[in-house]
PDB file of C-alpha atoms in Angstrom:
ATOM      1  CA  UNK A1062       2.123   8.222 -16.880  1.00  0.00           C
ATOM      2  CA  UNK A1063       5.538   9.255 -14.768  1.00  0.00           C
ATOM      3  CA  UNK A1064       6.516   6.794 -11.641  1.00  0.00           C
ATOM      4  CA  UNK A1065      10.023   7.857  -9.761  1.00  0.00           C
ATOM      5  CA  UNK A1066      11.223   5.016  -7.602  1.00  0.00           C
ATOM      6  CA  UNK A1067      13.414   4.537  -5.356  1.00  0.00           C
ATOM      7  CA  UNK A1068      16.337   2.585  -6.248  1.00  0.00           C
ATOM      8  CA  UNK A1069      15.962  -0.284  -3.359  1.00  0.00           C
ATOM      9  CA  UNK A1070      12.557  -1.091  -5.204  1.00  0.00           C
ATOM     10  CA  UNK A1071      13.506  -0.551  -8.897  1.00  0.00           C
ATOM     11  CA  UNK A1072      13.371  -5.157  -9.297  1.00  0.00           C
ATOM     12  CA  UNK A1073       9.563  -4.501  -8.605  1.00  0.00           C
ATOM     13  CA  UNK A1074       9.100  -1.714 -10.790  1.00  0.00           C
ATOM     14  CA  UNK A1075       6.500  -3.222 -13.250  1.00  0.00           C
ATOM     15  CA  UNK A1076       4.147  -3.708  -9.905  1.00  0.00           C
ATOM     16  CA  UNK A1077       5.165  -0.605  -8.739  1.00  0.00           C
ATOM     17  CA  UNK A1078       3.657   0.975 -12.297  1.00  0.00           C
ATOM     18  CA  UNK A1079       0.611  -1.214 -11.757  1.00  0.00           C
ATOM     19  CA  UNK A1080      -1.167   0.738  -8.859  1.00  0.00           C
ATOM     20  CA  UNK A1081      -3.118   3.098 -10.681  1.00  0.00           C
ATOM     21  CA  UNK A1082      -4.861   0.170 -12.526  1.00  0.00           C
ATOM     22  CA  UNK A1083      -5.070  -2.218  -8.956  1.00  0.00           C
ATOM     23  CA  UNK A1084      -6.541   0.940  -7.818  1.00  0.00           C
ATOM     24  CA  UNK A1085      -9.026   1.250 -10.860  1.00  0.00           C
ATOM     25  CA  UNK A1086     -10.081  -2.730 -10.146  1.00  0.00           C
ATOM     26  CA  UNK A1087     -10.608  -2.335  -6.449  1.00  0.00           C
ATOM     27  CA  UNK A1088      -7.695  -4.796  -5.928  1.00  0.00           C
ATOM     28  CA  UNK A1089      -5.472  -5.052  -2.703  1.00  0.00           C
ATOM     29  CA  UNK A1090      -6.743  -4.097   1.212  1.00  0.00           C
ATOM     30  CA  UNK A1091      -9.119  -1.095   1.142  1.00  0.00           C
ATOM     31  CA  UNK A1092      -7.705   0.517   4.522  1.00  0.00           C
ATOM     32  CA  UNK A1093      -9.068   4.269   4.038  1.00  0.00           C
ATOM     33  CA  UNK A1094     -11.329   5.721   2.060  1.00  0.00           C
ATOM     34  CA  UNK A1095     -12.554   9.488   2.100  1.00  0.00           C
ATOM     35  CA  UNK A1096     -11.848  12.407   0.090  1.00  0.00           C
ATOM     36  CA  UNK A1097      -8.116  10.052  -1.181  1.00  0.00           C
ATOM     37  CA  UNK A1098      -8.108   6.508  -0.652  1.00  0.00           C
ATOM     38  CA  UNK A1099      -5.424   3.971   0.848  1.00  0.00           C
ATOM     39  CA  UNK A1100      -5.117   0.614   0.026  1.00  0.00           C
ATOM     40  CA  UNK A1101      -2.336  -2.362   1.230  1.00  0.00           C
ATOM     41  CA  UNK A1102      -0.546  -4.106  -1.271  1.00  0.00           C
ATOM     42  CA  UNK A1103       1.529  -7.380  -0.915  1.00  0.00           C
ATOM     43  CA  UNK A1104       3.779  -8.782  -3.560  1.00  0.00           C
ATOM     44  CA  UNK A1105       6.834 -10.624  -3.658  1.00  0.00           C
ATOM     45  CA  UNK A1106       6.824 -10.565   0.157  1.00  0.00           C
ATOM     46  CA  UNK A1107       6.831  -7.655   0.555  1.00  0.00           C
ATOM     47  CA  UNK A1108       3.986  -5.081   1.577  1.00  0.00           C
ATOM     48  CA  UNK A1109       3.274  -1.576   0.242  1.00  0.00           C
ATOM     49  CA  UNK A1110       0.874   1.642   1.300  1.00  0.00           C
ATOM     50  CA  UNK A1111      -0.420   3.206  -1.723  1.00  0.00           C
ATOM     51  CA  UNK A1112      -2.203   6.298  -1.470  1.00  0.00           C
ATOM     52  CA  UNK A1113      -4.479   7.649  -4.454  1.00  0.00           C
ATOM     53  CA  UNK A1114      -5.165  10.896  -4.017  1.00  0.00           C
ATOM     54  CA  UNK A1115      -8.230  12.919  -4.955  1.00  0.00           C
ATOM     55  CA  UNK A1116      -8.625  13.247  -9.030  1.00  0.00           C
ATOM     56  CA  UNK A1117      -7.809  17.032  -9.557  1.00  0.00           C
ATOM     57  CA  UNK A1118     -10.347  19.588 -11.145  1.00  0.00           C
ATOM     58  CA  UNK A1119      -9.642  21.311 -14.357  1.00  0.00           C
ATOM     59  CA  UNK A1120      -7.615  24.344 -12.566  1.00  0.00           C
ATOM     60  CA  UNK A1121      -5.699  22.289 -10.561  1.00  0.00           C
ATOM     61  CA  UNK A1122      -4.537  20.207 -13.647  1.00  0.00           C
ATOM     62  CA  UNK A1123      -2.565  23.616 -15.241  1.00  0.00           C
ATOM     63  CA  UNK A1124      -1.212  24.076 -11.507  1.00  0.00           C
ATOM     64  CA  UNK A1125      -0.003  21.118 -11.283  1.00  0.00           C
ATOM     65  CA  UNK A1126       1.081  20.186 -14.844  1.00  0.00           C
ATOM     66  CA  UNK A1127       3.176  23.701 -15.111  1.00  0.00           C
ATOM     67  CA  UNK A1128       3.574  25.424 -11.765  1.00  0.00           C
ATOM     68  CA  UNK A1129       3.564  23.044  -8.750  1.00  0.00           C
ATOM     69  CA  UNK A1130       4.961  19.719  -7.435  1.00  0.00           C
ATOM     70  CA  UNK A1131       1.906  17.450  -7.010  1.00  0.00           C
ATOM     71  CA  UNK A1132       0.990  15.942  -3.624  1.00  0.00           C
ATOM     72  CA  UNK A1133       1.979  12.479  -4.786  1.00  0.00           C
ATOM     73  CA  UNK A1134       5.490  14.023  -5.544  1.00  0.00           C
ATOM     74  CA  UNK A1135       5.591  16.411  -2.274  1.00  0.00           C
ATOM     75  CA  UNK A1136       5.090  12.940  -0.050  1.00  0.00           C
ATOM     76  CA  UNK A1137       7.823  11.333  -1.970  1.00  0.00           C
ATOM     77  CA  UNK A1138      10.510  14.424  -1.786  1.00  0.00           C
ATOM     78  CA  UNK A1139       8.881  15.255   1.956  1.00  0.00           C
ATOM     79  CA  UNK A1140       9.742  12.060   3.112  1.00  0.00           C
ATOM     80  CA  UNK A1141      13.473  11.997   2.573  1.00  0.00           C
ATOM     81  CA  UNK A1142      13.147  15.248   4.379  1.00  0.00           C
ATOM     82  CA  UNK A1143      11.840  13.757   7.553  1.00  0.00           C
ATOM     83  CA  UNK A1144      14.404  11.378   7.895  1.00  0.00           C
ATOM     84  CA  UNK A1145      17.424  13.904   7.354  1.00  0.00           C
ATOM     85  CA  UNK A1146      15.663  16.004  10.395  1.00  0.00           C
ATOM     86  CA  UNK A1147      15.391  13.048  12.511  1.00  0.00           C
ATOM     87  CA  UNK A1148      11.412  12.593  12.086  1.00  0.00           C
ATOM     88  CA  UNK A1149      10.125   9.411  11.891  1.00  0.00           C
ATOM     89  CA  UNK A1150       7.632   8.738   8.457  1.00  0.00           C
ATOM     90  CA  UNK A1151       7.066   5.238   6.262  1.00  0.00           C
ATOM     91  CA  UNK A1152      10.251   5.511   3.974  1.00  0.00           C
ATOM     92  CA  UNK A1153       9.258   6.196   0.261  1.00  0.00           C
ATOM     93  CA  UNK A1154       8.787   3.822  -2.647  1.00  0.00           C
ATOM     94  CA  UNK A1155       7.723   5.803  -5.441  1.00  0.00           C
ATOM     95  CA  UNK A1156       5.004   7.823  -7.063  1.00  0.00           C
ATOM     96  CA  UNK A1157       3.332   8.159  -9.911  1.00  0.00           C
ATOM     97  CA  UNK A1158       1.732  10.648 -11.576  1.00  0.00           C
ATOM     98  CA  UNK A1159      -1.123  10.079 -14.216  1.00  0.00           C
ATOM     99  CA  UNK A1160      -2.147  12.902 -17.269  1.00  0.00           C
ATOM    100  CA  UNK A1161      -4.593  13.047 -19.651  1.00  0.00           C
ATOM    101  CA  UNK A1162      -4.449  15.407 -22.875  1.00  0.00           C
ATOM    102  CA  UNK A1163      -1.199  16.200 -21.397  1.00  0.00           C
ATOM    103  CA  UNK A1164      -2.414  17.349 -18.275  1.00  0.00           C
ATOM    104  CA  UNK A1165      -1.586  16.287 -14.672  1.00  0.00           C
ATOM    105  CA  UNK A1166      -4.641  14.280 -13.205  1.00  0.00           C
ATOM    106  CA  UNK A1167      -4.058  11.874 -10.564  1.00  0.00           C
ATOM    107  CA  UNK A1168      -0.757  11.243  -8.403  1.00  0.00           C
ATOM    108  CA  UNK A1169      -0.545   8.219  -6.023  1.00  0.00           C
ATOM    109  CA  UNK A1170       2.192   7.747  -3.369  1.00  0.00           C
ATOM    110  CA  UNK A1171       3.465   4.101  -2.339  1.00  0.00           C
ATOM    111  CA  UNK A1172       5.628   4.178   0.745  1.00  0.00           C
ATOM    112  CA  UNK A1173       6.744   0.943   3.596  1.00  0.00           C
ATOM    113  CA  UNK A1174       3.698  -0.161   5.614  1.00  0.00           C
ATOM    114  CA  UNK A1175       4.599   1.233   9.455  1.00  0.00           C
ATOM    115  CA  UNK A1176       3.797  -0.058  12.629  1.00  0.00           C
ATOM    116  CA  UNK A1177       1.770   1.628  15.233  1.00  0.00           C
ATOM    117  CA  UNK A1178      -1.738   2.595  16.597  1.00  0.00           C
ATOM    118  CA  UNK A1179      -4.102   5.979  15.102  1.00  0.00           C
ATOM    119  CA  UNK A1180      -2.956   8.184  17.668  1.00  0.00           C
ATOM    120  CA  UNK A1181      -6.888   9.576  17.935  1.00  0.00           C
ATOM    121  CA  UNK A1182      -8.580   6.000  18.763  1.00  0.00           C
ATOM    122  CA  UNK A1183      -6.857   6.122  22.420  1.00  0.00           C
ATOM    123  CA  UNK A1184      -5.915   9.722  23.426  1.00  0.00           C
ATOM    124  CA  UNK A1185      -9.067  11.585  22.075  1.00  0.00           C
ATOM    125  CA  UNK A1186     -11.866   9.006  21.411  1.00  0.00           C
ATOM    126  CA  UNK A1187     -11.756   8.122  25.017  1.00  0.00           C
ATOM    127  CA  UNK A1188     -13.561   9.200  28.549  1.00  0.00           C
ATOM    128  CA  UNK A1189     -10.550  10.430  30.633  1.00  0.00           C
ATOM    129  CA  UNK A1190      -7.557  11.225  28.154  1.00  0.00           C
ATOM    130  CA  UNK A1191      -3.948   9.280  29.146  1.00  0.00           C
ATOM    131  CA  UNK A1192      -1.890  12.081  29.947  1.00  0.00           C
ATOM    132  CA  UNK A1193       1.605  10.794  30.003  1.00  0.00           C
ATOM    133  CA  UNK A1194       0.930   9.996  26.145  1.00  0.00           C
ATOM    134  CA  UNK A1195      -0.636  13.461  25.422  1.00  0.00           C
ATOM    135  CA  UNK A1196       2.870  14.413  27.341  1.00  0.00           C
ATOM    136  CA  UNK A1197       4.716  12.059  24.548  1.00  0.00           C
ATOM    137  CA  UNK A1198       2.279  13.751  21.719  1.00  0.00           C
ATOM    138  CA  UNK A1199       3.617  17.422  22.564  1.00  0.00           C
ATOM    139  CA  UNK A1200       7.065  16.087  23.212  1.00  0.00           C
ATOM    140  CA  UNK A1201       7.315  15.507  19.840  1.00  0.00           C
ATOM    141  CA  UNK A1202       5.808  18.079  18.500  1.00  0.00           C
ATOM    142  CA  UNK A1203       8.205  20.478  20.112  1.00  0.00           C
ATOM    143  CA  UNK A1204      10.666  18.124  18.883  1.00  0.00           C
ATOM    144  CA  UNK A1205       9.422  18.431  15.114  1.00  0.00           C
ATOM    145  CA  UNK A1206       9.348  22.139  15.542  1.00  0.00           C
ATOM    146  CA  UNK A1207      12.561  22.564  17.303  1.00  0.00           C
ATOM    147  CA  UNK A1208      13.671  20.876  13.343  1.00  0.00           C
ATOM    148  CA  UNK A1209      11.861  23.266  11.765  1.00  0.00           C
ATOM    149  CA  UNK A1210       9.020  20.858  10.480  1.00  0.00           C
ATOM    150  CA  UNK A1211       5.773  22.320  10.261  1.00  0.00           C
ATOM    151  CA  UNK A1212       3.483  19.515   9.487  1.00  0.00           C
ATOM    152  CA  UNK A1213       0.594  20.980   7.218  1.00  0.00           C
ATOM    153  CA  UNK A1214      -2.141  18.740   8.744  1.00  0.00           C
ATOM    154  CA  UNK A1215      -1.409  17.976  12.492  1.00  0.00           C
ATOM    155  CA  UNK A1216      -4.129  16.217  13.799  1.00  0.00           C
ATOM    156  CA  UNK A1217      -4.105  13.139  16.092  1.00  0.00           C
ATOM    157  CA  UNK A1218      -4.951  10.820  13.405  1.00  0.00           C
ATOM    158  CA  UNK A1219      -1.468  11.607  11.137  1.00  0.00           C
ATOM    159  CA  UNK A1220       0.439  10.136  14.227  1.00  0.00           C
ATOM    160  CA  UNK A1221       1.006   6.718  14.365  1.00  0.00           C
ATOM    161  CA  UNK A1222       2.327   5.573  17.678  1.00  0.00           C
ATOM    162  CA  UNK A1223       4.155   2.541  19.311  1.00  0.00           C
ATOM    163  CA  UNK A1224       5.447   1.539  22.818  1.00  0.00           C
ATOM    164  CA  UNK A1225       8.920   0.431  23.603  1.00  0.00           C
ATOM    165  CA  UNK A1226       9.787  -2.676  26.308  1.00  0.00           C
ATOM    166  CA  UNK A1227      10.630   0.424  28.274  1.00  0.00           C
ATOM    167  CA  UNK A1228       7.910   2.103  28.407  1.00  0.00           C
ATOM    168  CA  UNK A1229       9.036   5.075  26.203  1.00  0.00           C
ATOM    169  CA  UNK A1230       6.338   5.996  23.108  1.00  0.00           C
ATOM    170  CA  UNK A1231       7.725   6.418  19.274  1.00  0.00           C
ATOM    171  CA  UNK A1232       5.869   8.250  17.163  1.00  0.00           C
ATOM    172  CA  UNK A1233       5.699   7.827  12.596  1.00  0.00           C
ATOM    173  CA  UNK A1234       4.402  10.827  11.250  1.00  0.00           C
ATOM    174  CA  UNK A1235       2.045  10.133   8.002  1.00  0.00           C
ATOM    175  CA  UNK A1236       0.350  12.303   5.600  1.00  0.00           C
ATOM    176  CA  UNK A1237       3.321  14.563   4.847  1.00  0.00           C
ATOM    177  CA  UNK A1238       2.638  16.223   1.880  1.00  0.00           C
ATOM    178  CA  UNK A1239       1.600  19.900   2.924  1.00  0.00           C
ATOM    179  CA  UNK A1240       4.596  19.905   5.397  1.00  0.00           C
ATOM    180  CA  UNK A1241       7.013  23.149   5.825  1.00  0.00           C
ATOM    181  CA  UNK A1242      10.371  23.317   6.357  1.00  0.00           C
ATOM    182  CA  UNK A1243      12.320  25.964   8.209  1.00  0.00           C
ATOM    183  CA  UNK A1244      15.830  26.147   9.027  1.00  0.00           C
ATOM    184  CA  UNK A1245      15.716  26.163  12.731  1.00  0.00           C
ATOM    185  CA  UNK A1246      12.659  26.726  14.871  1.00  0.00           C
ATOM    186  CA  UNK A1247       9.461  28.575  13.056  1.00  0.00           C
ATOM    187  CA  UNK A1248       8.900  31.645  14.308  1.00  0.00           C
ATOM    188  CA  UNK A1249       6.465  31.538  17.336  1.00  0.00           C
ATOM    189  CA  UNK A1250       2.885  32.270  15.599  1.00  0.00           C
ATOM    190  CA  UNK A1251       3.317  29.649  13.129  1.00  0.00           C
ATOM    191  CA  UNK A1252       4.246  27.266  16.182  1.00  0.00           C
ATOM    192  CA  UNK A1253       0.983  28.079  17.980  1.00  0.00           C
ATOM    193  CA  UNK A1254      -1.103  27.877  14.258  1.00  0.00           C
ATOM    194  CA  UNK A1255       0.252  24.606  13.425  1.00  0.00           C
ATOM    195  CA  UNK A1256      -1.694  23.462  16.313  1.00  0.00           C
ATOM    196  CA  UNK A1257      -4.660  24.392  15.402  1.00  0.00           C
ATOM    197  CA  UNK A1258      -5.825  20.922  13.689  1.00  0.00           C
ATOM    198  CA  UNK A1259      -4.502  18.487  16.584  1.00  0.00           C
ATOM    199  CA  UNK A1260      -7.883  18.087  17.871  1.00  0.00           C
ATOM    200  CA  UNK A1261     -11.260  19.745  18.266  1.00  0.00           C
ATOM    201  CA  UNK A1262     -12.105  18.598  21.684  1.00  0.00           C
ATOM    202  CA  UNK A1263     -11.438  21.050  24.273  1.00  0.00           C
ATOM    203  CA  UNK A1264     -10.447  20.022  27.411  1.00  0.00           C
ATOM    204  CA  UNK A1265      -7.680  17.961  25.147  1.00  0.00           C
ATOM    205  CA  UNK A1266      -6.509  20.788  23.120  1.00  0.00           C
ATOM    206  CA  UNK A1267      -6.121  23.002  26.053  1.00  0.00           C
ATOM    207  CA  UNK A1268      -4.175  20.753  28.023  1.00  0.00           C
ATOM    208  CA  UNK A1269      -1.558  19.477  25.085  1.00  0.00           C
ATOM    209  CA  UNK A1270      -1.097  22.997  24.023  1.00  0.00           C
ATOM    210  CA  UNK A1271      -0.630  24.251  28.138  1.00  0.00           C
ATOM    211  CA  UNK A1272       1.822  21.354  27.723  1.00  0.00           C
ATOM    212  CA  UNK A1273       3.575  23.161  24.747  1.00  0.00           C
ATOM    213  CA  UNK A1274       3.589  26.505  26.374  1.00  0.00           C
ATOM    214  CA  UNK A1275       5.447  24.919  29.545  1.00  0.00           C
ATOM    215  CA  UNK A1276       8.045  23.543  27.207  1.00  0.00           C
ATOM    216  CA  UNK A1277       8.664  26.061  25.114  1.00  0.00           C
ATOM    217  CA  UNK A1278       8.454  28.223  28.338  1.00  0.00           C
ATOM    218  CA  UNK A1279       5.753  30.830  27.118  1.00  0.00           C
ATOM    219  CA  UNK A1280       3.297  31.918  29.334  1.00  0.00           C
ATOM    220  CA  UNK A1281       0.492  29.205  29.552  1.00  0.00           C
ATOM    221  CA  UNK A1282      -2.661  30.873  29.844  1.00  0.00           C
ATOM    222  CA  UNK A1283      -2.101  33.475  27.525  1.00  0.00           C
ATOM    223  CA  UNK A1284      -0.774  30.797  25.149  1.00  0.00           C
ATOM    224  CA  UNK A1285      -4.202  28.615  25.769  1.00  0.00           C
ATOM    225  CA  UNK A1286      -6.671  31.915  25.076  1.00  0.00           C
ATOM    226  CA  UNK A1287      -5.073  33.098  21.796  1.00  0.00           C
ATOM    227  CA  UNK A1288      -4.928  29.269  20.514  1.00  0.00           C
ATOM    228  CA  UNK A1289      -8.617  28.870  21.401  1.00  0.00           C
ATOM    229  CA  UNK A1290      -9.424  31.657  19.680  1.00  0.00           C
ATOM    230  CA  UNK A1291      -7.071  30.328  16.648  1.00  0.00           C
ATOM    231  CA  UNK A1292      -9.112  27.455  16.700  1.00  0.00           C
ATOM    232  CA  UNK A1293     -12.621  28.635  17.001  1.00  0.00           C
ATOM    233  CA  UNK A1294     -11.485  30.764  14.063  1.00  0.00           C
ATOM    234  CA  UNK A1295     -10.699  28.102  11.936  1.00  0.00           C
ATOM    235  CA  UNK A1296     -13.568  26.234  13.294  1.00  0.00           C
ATOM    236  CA  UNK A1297     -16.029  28.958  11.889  1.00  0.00           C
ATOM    237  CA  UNK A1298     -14.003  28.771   8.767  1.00  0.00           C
ATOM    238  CA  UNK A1299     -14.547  24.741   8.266  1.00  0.00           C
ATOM    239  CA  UNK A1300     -18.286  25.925   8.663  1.00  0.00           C
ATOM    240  CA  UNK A1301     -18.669  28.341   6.337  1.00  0.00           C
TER     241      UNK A1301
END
């Protein structure tokens, strides 16, 4: 097994090399569980977010033994990377990567617990859609971009969000780990493509990105048609 941590959390570092087994033993908060799982650990007083991610097949082990950071290390280095470019994301504990035979299996990622709502519960799974928070949502998008952070799976549900006394919403970006990084803004196609997961219902999607297109001062309908035909495309592709 290999664990990195960071050196604010190196007193608990024999919990800290513990996960994979709390994991095995179905131990701490189960607070996601899909195709990785997330579970919420206290100890000492102090809480951590531990994400296992799905056990690789036996291609993937070579990749990621010999050729490629795993997604357990990507969310640990990606992190650090947020901050620097002013994005918000839980700061990083550690991660840990497990082998067998040698080869690269399973890679977990413990990080701060954040505070803040799923983004999707109250802009899309609701009747009428707030708009002054889809307003916030593309504000910081535009923001990320104008950093040159591409984040690899934008949808509604990787922003956490939170309201100030003043009225003003703060976003925590999670799920990092297939995040790009340009210097300065991406070029405009990958801006309109990184859209393209934020959400699949339509009269949502069309408005946040003719909210993007205003900001970034491109033409608005033309910029709605080609990224409804992005997404349809990559709608057809999920079906396939």
């Amino acid at each position: 097994m290999k664990i990195v941590i960071a050196d604010a959390y190196r007193p608990v570092e024999n919990f800290l090399s513990s996960v994979p087994t709390l994991f095995r033993r179905d131990e701490g908060e189960l607070i996601y569980d899909k195709r990785n799982q997330v579970r919420r650990f206290e100890h000492k007083g102090l809480v951590f977010i531990a994400k296992r991610f799905k056990r690789v097949n036996p291609v993937q082990q070579i990749v990621y033994t010999f050729f490629r950071k795993t997604k357990a290390e990507r969310a640990y280095r990606f992190a650090e990377t947020y901050r620097q470019r002013g994005v918000r994301t839980p700061r990083e504990i550690a991660y840990i990567e497990t082998f067998e035979m040698g080869l690269f299996t399973t890679g977990y990622f413990v990080c701060e617990e954040s505070k803040g709502r799923d983004l999707a519960l109250d802009l899309r799974d609701t009747e009428h859609f707030d708009t002054e928070l889809a307003d916030a949502t593309v504000r910081q998008i535009v923001f990320m971009h104008s950093k040159g952070v591409l984040h690899g799976d934008l949808n509604l549900s990787n922003f956490l969000y939170e309201q100030s006394s003043d009225g003003k919403f703060l976003f925590t970006m999670i799920d990092i780990n297939r995040s790009h990084f340009t210097d300065g803004w991406p070029d405009d196609e990958a801006c309109l493509k990184n859209l393209v997961r934020l959400v699949h219902r339509r009269d949502l999607y069309e408005y946040c990105v003719g909210r993007y297109a205003e900001l970034r001062g491109w033409p608005v309908e033309a910029t709605v048609d080609a990224a409804l035909h992005l997404l349809q495309r990559f709608e057809h592709r999920i079906i396939k």
